[in-house]
C-alpha positions as MATLAB code, in Angstrom:
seq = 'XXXXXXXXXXXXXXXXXXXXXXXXXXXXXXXXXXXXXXXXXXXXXXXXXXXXXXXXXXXXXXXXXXXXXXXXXXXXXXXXXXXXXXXXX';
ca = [
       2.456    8.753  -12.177;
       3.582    7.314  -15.084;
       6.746    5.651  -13.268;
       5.142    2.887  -12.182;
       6.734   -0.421  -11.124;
       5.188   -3.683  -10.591;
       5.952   -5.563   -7.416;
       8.173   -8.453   -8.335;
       8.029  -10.268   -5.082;
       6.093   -9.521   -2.080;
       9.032   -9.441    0.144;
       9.909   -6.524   -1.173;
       6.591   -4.762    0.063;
       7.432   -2.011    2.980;
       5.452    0.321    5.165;
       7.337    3.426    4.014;
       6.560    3.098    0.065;
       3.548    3.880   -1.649;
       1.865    1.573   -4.171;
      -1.073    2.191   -6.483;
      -3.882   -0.362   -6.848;
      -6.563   -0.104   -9.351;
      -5.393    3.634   -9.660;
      -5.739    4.225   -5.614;
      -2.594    4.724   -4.123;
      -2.168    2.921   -1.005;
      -0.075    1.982    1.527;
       1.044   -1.312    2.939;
      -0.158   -2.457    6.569;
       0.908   -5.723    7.370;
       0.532   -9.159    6.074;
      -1.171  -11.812    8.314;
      -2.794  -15.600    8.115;
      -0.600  -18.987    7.057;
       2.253  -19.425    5.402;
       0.631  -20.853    2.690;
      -2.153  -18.511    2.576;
      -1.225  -15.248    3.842;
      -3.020  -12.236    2.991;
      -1.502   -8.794    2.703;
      -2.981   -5.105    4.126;
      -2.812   -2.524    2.332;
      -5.047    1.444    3.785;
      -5.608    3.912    0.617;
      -3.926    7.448    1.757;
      -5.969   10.366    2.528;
      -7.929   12.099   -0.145;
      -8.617    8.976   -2.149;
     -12.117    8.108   -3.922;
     -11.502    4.374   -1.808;
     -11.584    4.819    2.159;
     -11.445    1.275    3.111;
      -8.570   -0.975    4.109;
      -7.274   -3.459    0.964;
      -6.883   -7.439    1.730;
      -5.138   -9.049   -1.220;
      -3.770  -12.480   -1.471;
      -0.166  -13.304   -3.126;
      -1.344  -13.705   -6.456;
      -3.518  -10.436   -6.456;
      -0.318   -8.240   -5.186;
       1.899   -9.846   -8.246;
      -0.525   -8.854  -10.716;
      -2.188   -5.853   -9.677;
       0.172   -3.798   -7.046;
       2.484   -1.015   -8.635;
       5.308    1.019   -6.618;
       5.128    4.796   -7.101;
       8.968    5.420   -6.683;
       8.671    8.829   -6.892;
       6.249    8.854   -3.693;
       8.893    6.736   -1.637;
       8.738    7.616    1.972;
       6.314   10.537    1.664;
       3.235   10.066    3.869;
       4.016   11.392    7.203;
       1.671   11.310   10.283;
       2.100   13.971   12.842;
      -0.018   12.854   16.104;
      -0.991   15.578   18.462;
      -3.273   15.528   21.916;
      -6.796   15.664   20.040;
      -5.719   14.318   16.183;
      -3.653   12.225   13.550;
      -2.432   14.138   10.876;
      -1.388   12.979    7.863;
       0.751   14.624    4.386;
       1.324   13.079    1.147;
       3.248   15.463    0.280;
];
């Protein structure tokens, strides 16, 4: 992963991309609270040493949130009758 990009602007942050935090890759939720002091989701995929969910203010996702390019649109959940499934790759 040595394609790394840093998130210039947290507009720019989308469900279907993966970012790594801290070396965790992870993928955004949602971003919730006030305008002025909103606070941004972000659930590490499967098979990573971090299980829970991420809450990161503005500053925090400028400085610490890289986009994997390479990963763009690759977790996939297939939902059947008893189970969620979900593929990185």
């Amino acid at each position: 992963m040595t394609d790394l990009q840093l998130v210039g602007c947290v507009t720019l942050l989308t469900e279907s991309k993966t970012y790594s935090i801290d070396g965790i890759l992870y993928r955004y939720l949602y971003s919730n609270g006030t305008i002025k002091h909103t606070q941004y989701m972000f659930r590490p995929l499967p098979r990573q040493r971090k299980t829970a969910d991420l809450q990161l203010n503005r500053d925090k996702v400028l400085r610490r949130v890289y986009e994997v390019p390479s990963l763009y649109n690759q977790h996939l959940a297939t939902q059947t009758a008893t189970a969620i499934q979900q593929s990185l790759f």
